[in-house]
PDB file of C-alpha atoms in Angstrom:
ATOM      1  CA  GLY A  17     -20.045   0.778 -17.779  1.00  0.00           C
ATOM      2  CA  GLU A  18     -17.154   0.131 -15.443  1.00  0.00           C
ATOM      3  CA  ASN A  19     -15.078  -3.027 -15.701  1.00  0.00           C
ATOM      4  CA  VAL A  20     -12.643  -4.109 -12.974  1.00  0.00           C
ATOM      5  CA  GLU A  21      -9.982  -6.760 -13.525  1.00  0.00           C
ATOM      6  CA  GLN A  22      -8.214  -8.296 -10.518  1.00  0.00           C
ATOM      7  CA  HIS A  23      -5.040 -10.381 -10.328  1.00  0.00           C
ATOM      8  CA  PRO A  24      -3.940 -12.856  -9.168  1.00  0.00           C
ATOM      9  CA  SER A  25      -6.924 -15.085  -8.500  1.00  0.00           C
ATOM     10  CA  THR A  26      -4.970 -17.000  -5.858  1.00  0.00           C
ATOM     11  CA  LEU A  27      -1.903 -16.045  -3.867  1.00  0.00           C
ATOM     12  CA  SER A  28       0.026 -18.094  -1.345  1.00  0.00           C
ATOM     13  CA  VAL A  29       2.697 -16.507   0.837  1.00  0.00           C
ATOM     14  CA  GLN A  30       4.727 -17.463   3.881  1.00  0.00           C
ATOM     15  CA  GLU A  31       3.873 -15.802   7.163  1.00  0.00           C
ATOM     16  CA  GLY A  32       5.811 -12.580   7.452  1.00  0.00           C
ATOM     17  CA  ASP A  33       6.117 -12.035   3.714  1.00  0.00           C
ATOM     18  CA  SER A  34       4.349  -9.278   1.800  1.00  0.00           C
ATOM     19  CA  ALA A  35       1.360  -9.762  -0.492  1.00  0.00           C
ATOM     20  CA  VAL A  36       0.306  -7.560  -3.397  1.00  0.00           C
ATOM     21  CA  ILE A  37      -2.995  -7.686  -5.236  1.00  0.00           C
ATOM     22  CA  LYS A  38      -3.549  -5.604  -8.347  1.00  0.00           C
ATOM     23  CA  CYS A  39      -6.659  -4.228 -10.028  1.00  0.00           C
ATOM     24  CA  THR A  40      -7.297  -2.253 -13.178  1.00  0.00           C
ATOM     25  CA  TYR A  41     -10.424  -0.300 -14.021  1.00  0.00           C
ATOM     26  CA  SER A  42     -11.852   1.014 -17.258  1.00  0.00           C
ATOM     27  CA  ASP A  43     -13.935   4.099 -16.351  1.00  0.00           C
ATOM     28  CA  SER A  44     -11.674   7.139 -16.102  1.00  0.00           C
ATOM     29  CA  ALA A  45     -14.437   8.907 -14.133  1.00  0.00           C
ATOM     30  CA  SER A  46     -14.217   6.417 -11.251  1.00  0.00           C
ATOM     31  CA  ASN A  47     -13.066   8.187  -8.117  1.00  0.00           C
ATOM     32  CA  TYR A  48     -13.536   5.776  -5.225  1.00  0.00           C
ATOM     33  CA  PHE A  49     -11.673   2.486  -4.802  1.00  0.00           C
ATOM     34  CA  PRO A  50     -12.424   0.301  -1.772  1.00  0.00           C
ATOM     35  CA  TRP A  51     -11.047  -3.089  -0.811  1.00  0.00           C
ATOM     36  CA  TYR A  52     -13.187  -5.693   0.926  1.00  0.00           C
ATOM     37  CA  LYS A  53     -12.028  -8.769   2.816  1.00  0.00           C
ATOM     38  CA  GLN A  54     -14.187 -11.867   3.085  1.00  0.00           C
ATOM     39  CA  GLU A  55     -13.086 -14.478   5.570  1.00  0.00           C
ATOM     40  CA  LEU A  56     -14.373 -18.001   5.123  1.00  0.00           C
ATOM     41  CA  GLY A  57     -18.081 -18.178   5.890  1.00  0.00           C
ATOM     42  CA  LYS A  58     -18.309 -14.501   6.813  1.00  0.00           C
ATOM     43  CA  ARG A  59     -19.540 -11.345   5.165  1.00  0.00           C
ATOM     44  CA  PRO A  60     -17.333  -9.058   3.052  1.00  0.00           C
ATOM     45  CA  GLN A  61     -16.012  -6.142   5.109  1.00  0.00           C
ATOM     46  CA  LEU A  62     -14.304  -2.930   4.094  1.00  0.00           C
ATOM     47  CA  ILE A  63     -10.641  -2.875   5.083  1.00  0.00           C
ATOM     48  CA  ILE A  64      -9.344   0.207   3.310  1.00  0.00           C
ATOM     49  CA  ASP A  65     -10.372   2.616   0.580  1.00  0.00           C
ATOM     50  CA  ILE A  66      -8.815   5.388  -1.455  1.00  0.00           C
ATOM     51  CA  ARG A  67     -10.252   8.316  -3.346  1.00  0.00           C
ATOM     52  CA  SER A  68      -8.883   9.713  -6.557  1.00  0.00           C
ATOM     53  CA  ASN A  69      -7.430  12.831  -4.969  1.00  0.00           C
ATOM     54  CA  VAL A  70      -4.638  10.840  -3.291  1.00  0.00           C
ATOM     55  CA  GLY A  71      -2.081   8.374  -4.580  1.00  0.00           C
ATOM     56  CA  GLU A  72      -1.493   6.271  -1.485  1.00  0.00           C
ATOM     57  CA  LYS A  73      -3.135   5.468   1.815  1.00  0.00           C
ATOM     58  CA  LYS A  74      -1.821   3.358   4.642  1.00  0.00           C
ATOM     59  CA  ASP A  75      -3.408   1.763   7.694  1.00  0.00           C
ATOM     60  CA  GLN A  76      -0.988  -0.248   9.824  1.00  0.00           C
ATOM     61  CA  ARG A  77       0.057  -3.283   7.753  1.00  0.00           C
ATOM     62  CA  ILE A  78      -2.150  -2.557   4.764  1.00  0.00           C
ATOM     63  CA  ALA A  79      -1.745   0.100   2.112  1.00  0.00           C
ATOM     64  CA  VAL A  80      -3.388   0.956  -1.153  1.00  0.00           C
ATOM     65  CA  THR A  81      -1.815   2.790  -4.078  1.00  0.00           C
ATOM     66  CA  LEU A  82      -3.626   4.411  -6.984  1.00  0.00           C
ATOM     67  CA  ASN A  83      -2.299   5.323 -10.419  1.00  0.00           C
ATOM     68  CA  LYS A  84      -5.039   7.304 -12.160  1.00  0.00           C
ATOM     69  CA  THR A  85      -3.095   7.684 -15.379  1.00  0.00           C
ATOM     70  CA  ALA A  86      -2.693   3.953 -15.785  1.00  0.00           C
ATOM     71  CA  LYS A  87      -6.068   3.252 -14.185  1.00  0.00           C
ATOM     72  CA  HIS A  88      -4.814   0.725 -11.726  1.00  0.00           C
ATOM     73  CA  PHE A  89      -4.705   0.350  -7.963  1.00  0.00           C
ATOM     74  CA  SER A  90      -3.081  -2.146  -5.675  1.00  0.00           C
ATOM     75  CA  LEU A  91      -3.426  -3.557  -2.172  1.00  0.00           C
ATOM     76  CA  HIS A  92      -0.246  -4.176  -0.226  1.00  0.00           C
ATOM     77  CA  ILE A  93      -0.168  -6.271   2.931  1.00  0.00           C
ATOM     78  CA  THR A  94       3.107  -6.385   4.833  1.00  0.00           C
ATOM     79  CA  GLU A  95       4.197  -8.840   7.528  1.00  0.00           C
ATOM     80  CA  THR A  96       1.373 -11.179   6.649  1.00  0.00           C
ATOM     81  CA  GLN A  97      -0.228 -13.285   9.355  1.00  0.00           C
ATOM     82  CA  PRO A  98      -2.420 -16.413   9.144  1.00  0.00           C
ATOM     83  CA  GLU A  99      -5.472 -14.305   9.986  1.00  0.00           C
ATOM     84  CA  ASP A 100      -4.913 -12.366   6.761  1.00  0.00           C
ATOM     85  CA  SER A 101      -6.009 -15.489   4.888  1.00  0.00           C
ATOM     86  CA  ALA A 102      -9.244 -14.590   3.097  1.00  0.00           C
ATOM     87  CA  VAL A 103     -10.691 -13.556  -0.247  1.00  0.00           C
ATOM     88  CA  TYR A 104      -9.977  -9.930  -1.112  1.00  0.00           C
ATOM     89  CA  PHE A 105     -12.127  -7.935  -3.536  1.00  0.00           C
ATOM     90  CA  CYS A 106     -11.255  -4.635  -5.121  1.00  0.00           C
ATOM     91  CA  ALA A 107     -13.990  -2.322  -6.391  1.00  0.00           C
ATOM     92  CA  ALA A 108     -14.494   0.979  -8.149  1.00  0.00           C
ATOM     93  CA  THR A 109     -17.226   3.547  -8.658  1.00  0.00           C
ATOM     94  CA  ARG A 110     -17.657   7.083  -9.923  1.00  0.00           C
ATOM     95  CA  GLY A 111     -20.066   7.973  -7.134  1.00  0.00           C
ATOM     96  CA  ALA A 112     -19.183   6.753  -3.668  1.00  0.00           C
ATOM     97  CA  GLY A 113     -22.362   6.193  -1.717  1.00  0.00           C
ATOM     98  CA  ARG A 114     -24.583   7.143  -4.624  1.00  0.00           C
ATOM     99  CA  ARG A 115     -23.799   4.550  -7.235  1.00  0.00           C
ATOM    100  CA  ALA A 116     -23.173   0.834  -7.128  1.00  0.00           C
ATOM    101  CA  LEU A 117     -19.672  -0.545  -6.774  1.00  0.00           C
ATOM    102  CA  THR A 118     -18.180  -2.648  -9.557  1.00  0.00           C
ATOM    103  CA  PHE A 119     -16.149  -5.466  -8.031  1.00  0.00           C
ATOM    104  CA  GLY A 120     -13.211  -7.479  -9.233  1.00  0.00           C
ATOM    105  CA  SER A 121     -13.311 -11.264  -9.278  1.00  0.00           C
ATOM    106  CA  GLY A 122     -11.494 -11.683  -5.977  1.00  0.00           C
ATOM    107  CA  THR A 123      -8.108 -12.957  -4.823  1.00  0.00           C
ATOM    108  CA  ARG A 124      -7.849 -15.881  -2.449  1.00  0.00           C
ATOM    109  CA  LEU A 125      -4.888 -15.190  -0.181  1.00  0.00           C
ATOM    110  CA  GLN A 126      -3.444 -18.049   1.807  1.00  0.00           C
ATOM    111  CA  VAL A 127      -0.817 -17.237   4.426  1.00  0.00           C
ATOM    112  CA  GLN A 128       1.198 -20.315   5.348  1.00  0.00           C
ATOM    113  CA  PRO A 129       2.344 -20.433   8.985  1.00  0.00           C
TER     114      PRO A 129
ATOM    115  CA  GLU B  83     -26.426  -2.709  16.649  1.00  0.00           C
ATOM    116  CA  ALA B  84     -27.653  -5.503  14.367  1.00  0.00           C
ATOM    117  CA  GLY B  85     -25.927  -5.815  11.040  1.00  0.00           C
ATOM    118  CA  VAL B  86     -27.456  -6.650   7.695  1.00  0.00           C
ATOM    119  CA  THR B  87     -29.324  -9.920   7.956  1.00  0.00           C
ATOM    120  CA  GLN B  88     -30.285 -12.234   5.137  1.00  0.00           C
ATOM    121  CA  PHE B  89     -32.609 -15.202   5.011  1.00  0.00           C
ATOM    122  CA  PRO B  90     -32.341 -18.027   4.161  1.00  0.00           C
ATOM    123  CA  SER B  91     -28.636 -18.674   4.488  1.00  0.00           C
ATOM    124  CA  HIS B  92     -28.897 -21.570   2.053  1.00  0.00           C
ATOM    125  CA  SER B  93     -31.649 -22.695  -0.274  1.00  0.00           C
ATOM    126  CA  VAL B  94     -31.672 -25.754  -2.521  1.00  0.00           C
ATOM    127  CA  ILE B  95     -34.431 -25.863  -5.121  1.00  0.00           C
ATOM    128  CA  GLU B  96     -35.148 -27.591  -8.390  1.00  0.00           C
ATOM    129  CA  LYS B  97     -35.134 -25.903 -11.739  1.00  0.00           C
ATOM    130  CA  GLY B  98     -38.483 -24.254 -12.368  1.00  0.00           C
ATOM    131  CA  GLN B  99     -39.276 -23.617  -8.719  1.00  0.00           C
ATOM    132  CA  THR B 100     -39.544 -20.257  -7.030  1.00  0.00           C
ATOM    133  CA  VAL B 101     -37.341 -18.859  -4.297  1.00  0.00           C
ATOM    134  CA  THR B 102     -37.636 -15.640  -2.327  1.00  0.00           C
ATOM    135  CA  LEU B 103     -34.640 -14.178  -0.554  1.00  0.00           C
ATOM    136  CA  ARG B 104     -35.015 -11.589   2.155  1.00  0.00           C
ATOM    137  CA  CYS B 105     -32.714  -8.842   3.354  1.00  0.00           C
ATOM    138  CA  ASP B 106     -33.046  -6.679   6.442  1.00  0.00           C
ATOM    139  CA  PRO B 107     -30.668  -3.721   6.187  1.00  0.00           C
ATOM    140  CA  ILE B 108     -29.178  -1.841   9.077  1.00  0.00           C
ATOM    141  CA  SER B 109     -31.838   0.396  10.597  1.00  0.00           C
ATOM    142  CA  GLY B 110     -31.732   3.859   9.068  1.00  0.00           C
ATOM    143  CA  HIS B 111     -29.865   2.798   5.932  1.00  0.00           C
ATOM    144  CA  ASP B 112     -31.793   4.108   2.961  1.00  0.00           C
ATOM    145  CA  ASN B 113     -29.444   2.574   0.392  1.00  0.00           C
ATOM    146  CA  LEU B 114     -29.943  -1.138  -0.217  1.00  0.00           C
ATOM    147  CA  TYR B 115     -28.080  -3.141  -2.826  1.00  0.00           C
ATOM    148  CA  TRP B 116     -28.378  -6.678  -4.134  1.00  0.00           C
ATOM    149  CA  TYR B 117     -25.309  -8.396  -5.529  1.00  0.00           C
ATOM    150  CA  ARG B 118     -24.619 -11.937  -6.695  1.00  0.00           C
ATOM    151  CA  ARG B 119     -21.450 -13.973  -6.790  1.00  0.00           C
ATOM    152  CA  VAL B 120     -21.325 -16.982  -9.061  1.00  0.00           C
ATOM    153  CA  MET B 121     -18.602 -19.395  -8.004  1.00  0.00           C
ATOM    154  CA  GLY B 122     -15.134 -17.953  -8.495  1.00  0.00           C
ATOM    155  CA  LYS B 123     -16.302 -14.829 -10.261  1.00  0.00           C
ATOM    156  CA  GLU B 124     -16.847 -11.225  -9.331  1.00  0.00           C
ATOM    157  CA  ILE B 125     -19.473  -9.896  -6.962  1.00  0.00           C
ATOM    158  CA  LYS B 126     -21.867  -8.660  -9.608  1.00  0.00           C
ATOM    159  CA  PHE B 127     -24.297  -5.804  -9.079  1.00  0.00           C
ATOM    160  CA  LEU B 128     -28.006  -6.563  -9.486  1.00  0.00           C
ATOM    161  CA  LEU B 129     -29.888  -3.495  -8.271  1.00  0.00           C
ATOM    162  CA  HIS B 130     -29.949  -0.522  -5.937  1.00  0.00           C
ATOM    163  CA  PHE B 131     -32.823   0.819  -3.857  1.00  0.00           C
ATOM    164  CA  VAL B 132     -32.979   4.219  -2.239  1.00  0.00           C
ATOM    165  CA  LYS B 133     -35.715   3.800   0.313  1.00  0.00           C
ATOM    166  CA  GLU B 134     -38.514   2.103  -1.602  1.00  0.00           C
ATOM    167  CA  SER B 135     -37.485   3.350  -5.044  1.00  0.00           C
ATOM    168  CA  LYS B 136     -35.371   1.445  -7.534  1.00  0.00           C
ATOM    169  CA  GLN B 137     -32.448   3.757  -8.223  1.00  0.00           C
ATOM    170  CA  ASP B 138     -30.658   1.418 -10.609  1.00  0.00           C
ATOM    171  CA  GLU B 139     -31.765  -2.000 -11.781  1.00  0.00           C
ATOM    172  CA  SER B 140     -29.385  -2.294 -14.705  1.00  0.00           C
ATOM    173  CA  GLY B 141     -27.789  -5.429 -13.295  1.00  0.00           C
ATOM    174  CA  MET B 142     -30.916  -7.541 -13.126  1.00  0.00           C
ATOM    175  CA  PRO B 143     -30.286 -10.407 -15.538  1.00  0.00           C
ATOM    176  CA  ASN B 144     -33.833 -10.922 -16.815  1.00  0.00           C
ATOM    177  CA  ASN B 145     -37.502 -10.711 -15.910  1.00  0.00           C
ATOM    178  CA  ARG B 146     -37.341 -13.891 -13.838  1.00  0.00           C
ATOM    179  CA  PHE B 147     -35.886 -11.719 -11.076  1.00  0.00           C
ATOM    180  CA  LEU B 148     -38.143  -9.396  -9.103  1.00  0.00           C
ATOM    181  CA  ALA B 149     -36.963  -7.203  -6.259  1.00  0.00           C
ATOM    182  CA  GLU B 150     -39.171  -5.234  -3.913  1.00  0.00           C
ATOM    183  CA  ARG B 151     -38.671  -2.970  -0.950  1.00  0.00           C
ATOM    184  CA  THR B 152     -42.115  -2.013   0.187  1.00  0.00           C
ATOM    185  CA  GLY B 153     -42.061   0.647   2.882  1.00  0.00           C
ATOM    186  CA  GLY B 154     -38.379   1.220   2.397  1.00  0.00           C
ATOM    187  CA  THR B 155     -37.291  -1.230   5.073  1.00  0.00           C
ATOM    188  CA  TYR B 156     -36.569  -4.874   4.254  1.00  0.00           C
ATOM    189  CA  SER B 157     -36.228  -6.109   0.694  1.00  0.00           C
ATOM    190  CA  THR B 158     -37.063  -9.329  -1.079  1.00  0.00           C
ATOM    191  CA  LEU B 159     -35.583 -10.821  -4.224  1.00  0.00           C
ATOM    192  CA  LYS B 160     -37.720 -13.395  -5.948  1.00  0.00           C
ATOM    193  CA  VAL B 161     -36.477 -15.740  -8.650  1.00  0.00           C
ATOM    194  CA  GLN B 162     -39.286 -17.330 -10.656  1.00  0.00           C
ATOM    195  CA  PRO B 163     -38.821 -19.754 -12.308  1.00  0.00           C
ATOM    196  CA  ALA B 164     -35.302 -20.580 -11.196  1.00  0.00           C
ATOM    197  CA  GLU B 165     -32.744 -21.820 -13.729  1.00  0.00           C
ATOM    198  CA  LEU B 166     -29.457 -23.666 -13.170  1.00  0.00           C
ATOM    199  CA  GLU B 167     -27.405 -20.544 -13.930  1.00  0.00           C
ATOM    200  CA  ASP B 168     -29.091 -18.681 -11.080  1.00  0.00           C
ATOM    201  CA  SER B 169     -27.033 -20.657  -8.576  1.00  0.00           C
ATOM    202  CA  GLY B 170     -24.679 -18.527  -6.534  1.00  0.00           C
ATOM    203  CA  VAL B 171     -24.427 -16.449  -3.409  1.00  0.00           C
ATOM    204  CA  TYR B 172     -26.758 -13.478  -3.235  1.00  0.00           C
ATOM    205  CA  PHE B 173     -25.454 -10.649  -1.110  1.00  0.00           C
ATOM    206  CA  CYS B 174     -27.400  -7.744   0.253  1.00  0.00           C
ATOM    207  CA  ALA B 175     -25.636  -4.586   1.381  1.00  0.00           C
ATOM    208  CA  SER B 176     -26.823  -1.326   2.861  1.00  0.00           C
ATOM    209  CA  SER B 177     -25.438   2.124   3.521  1.00  0.00           C
ATOM    210  CA  LEU B 178     -26.425   5.567   4.700  1.00  0.00           C
ATOM    211  CA  THR B 179     -27.330   8.383   2.331  1.00  0.00           C
ATOM    212  CA  GLY B 180     -26.330  12.013   2.276  1.00  0.00           C
ATOM    213  CA  THR B 181     -23.352  13.508   4.045  1.00  0.00           C
ATOM    214  CA  ALA B 182     -23.184  10.621   6.504  1.00  0.00           C
ATOM    215  CA  ASN B 183     -22.380   8.238   3.683  1.00  0.00           C
ATOM    216  CA  THR B 184     -18.684   7.456   3.475  1.00  0.00           C
ATOM    217  CA  GLY B 185     -19.118   5.029   0.607  1.00  0.00           C
ATOM    218  CA  GLU B 186     -18.786   1.961   2.827  1.00  0.00           C
ATOM    219  CA  LEU B 187     -21.190  -0.873   2.139  1.00  0.00           C
ATOM    220  CA  PHE B 188     -22.285  -3.094   5.001  1.00  0.00           C
ATOM    221  CA  PHE B 189     -22.851  -6.593   3.720  1.00  0.00           C
ATOM    222  CA  GLY B 190     -24.991  -9.427   4.916  1.00  0.00           C
ATOM    223  CA  GLU B 191     -23.569 -12.935   5.090  1.00  0.00           C
ATOM    224  CA  GLY B 192     -25.289 -13.883   1.862  1.00  0.00           C
ATOM    225  CA  SER B 193     -27.911 -16.366   0.771  1.00  0.00           C
ATOM    226  CA  ARG B 194     -26.478 -19.334  -1.073  1.00  0.00           C
ATOM    227  CA  LEU B 195     -28.860 -20.539  -3.783  1.00  0.00           C
ATOM    228  CA  THR B 196     -28.391 -23.931  -5.378  1.00  0.00           C
ATOM    229  CA  VAL B 197     -30.619 -24.793  -8.315  1.00  0.00           C
ATOM    230  CA  LEU B 198     -30.613 -28.480  -9.268  1.00  0.00           C
TER     231      LEU B 198
END
């Protein structure tokens, strides 16, 4: 089955700096890679996703890159703000909407004002 | 529109007792998933329902866990008897099926289970 590794487990940045979270996956057939954000005491919510037919996707201050050859994908947050503080989970699956997601272990991002 | 709701939000039980967690998915979502997060680790898949049928239960750890979704609406996850290692946050998530499904999962806020 799929295995997703996520690094780092914790990340502290100054407000305004960039943050990068990296994930690797094992199943070369995986084709859908979402990122979920879980704020303290709240439910995980999808913030961005990418499918295997593209290498990069951007939405305002967040972007995701995918390297299928190396089987890794990354989340980039620019101009970080205190409200970006949360736990971020990457995930992968070979069947978006039809098969379960395999999640990484999460990254706790702390943005210092 | 109501989101995914889970009950209870927190349950504290003793080893050997039984606990039943409930999930109400978003109305019209045929896909329903149960996940569990043990402290500091990944959100681990338990099982997947499509309507009332178990599509994939490969993540269920053992036969102490029983999930049902009678009628294809809400789902329950029963742990009997509970062990210490069952402690964690149990998440339920739902999504649409077919062409309307974008892949996005809609999560509940989780049920935190503490087994003493």
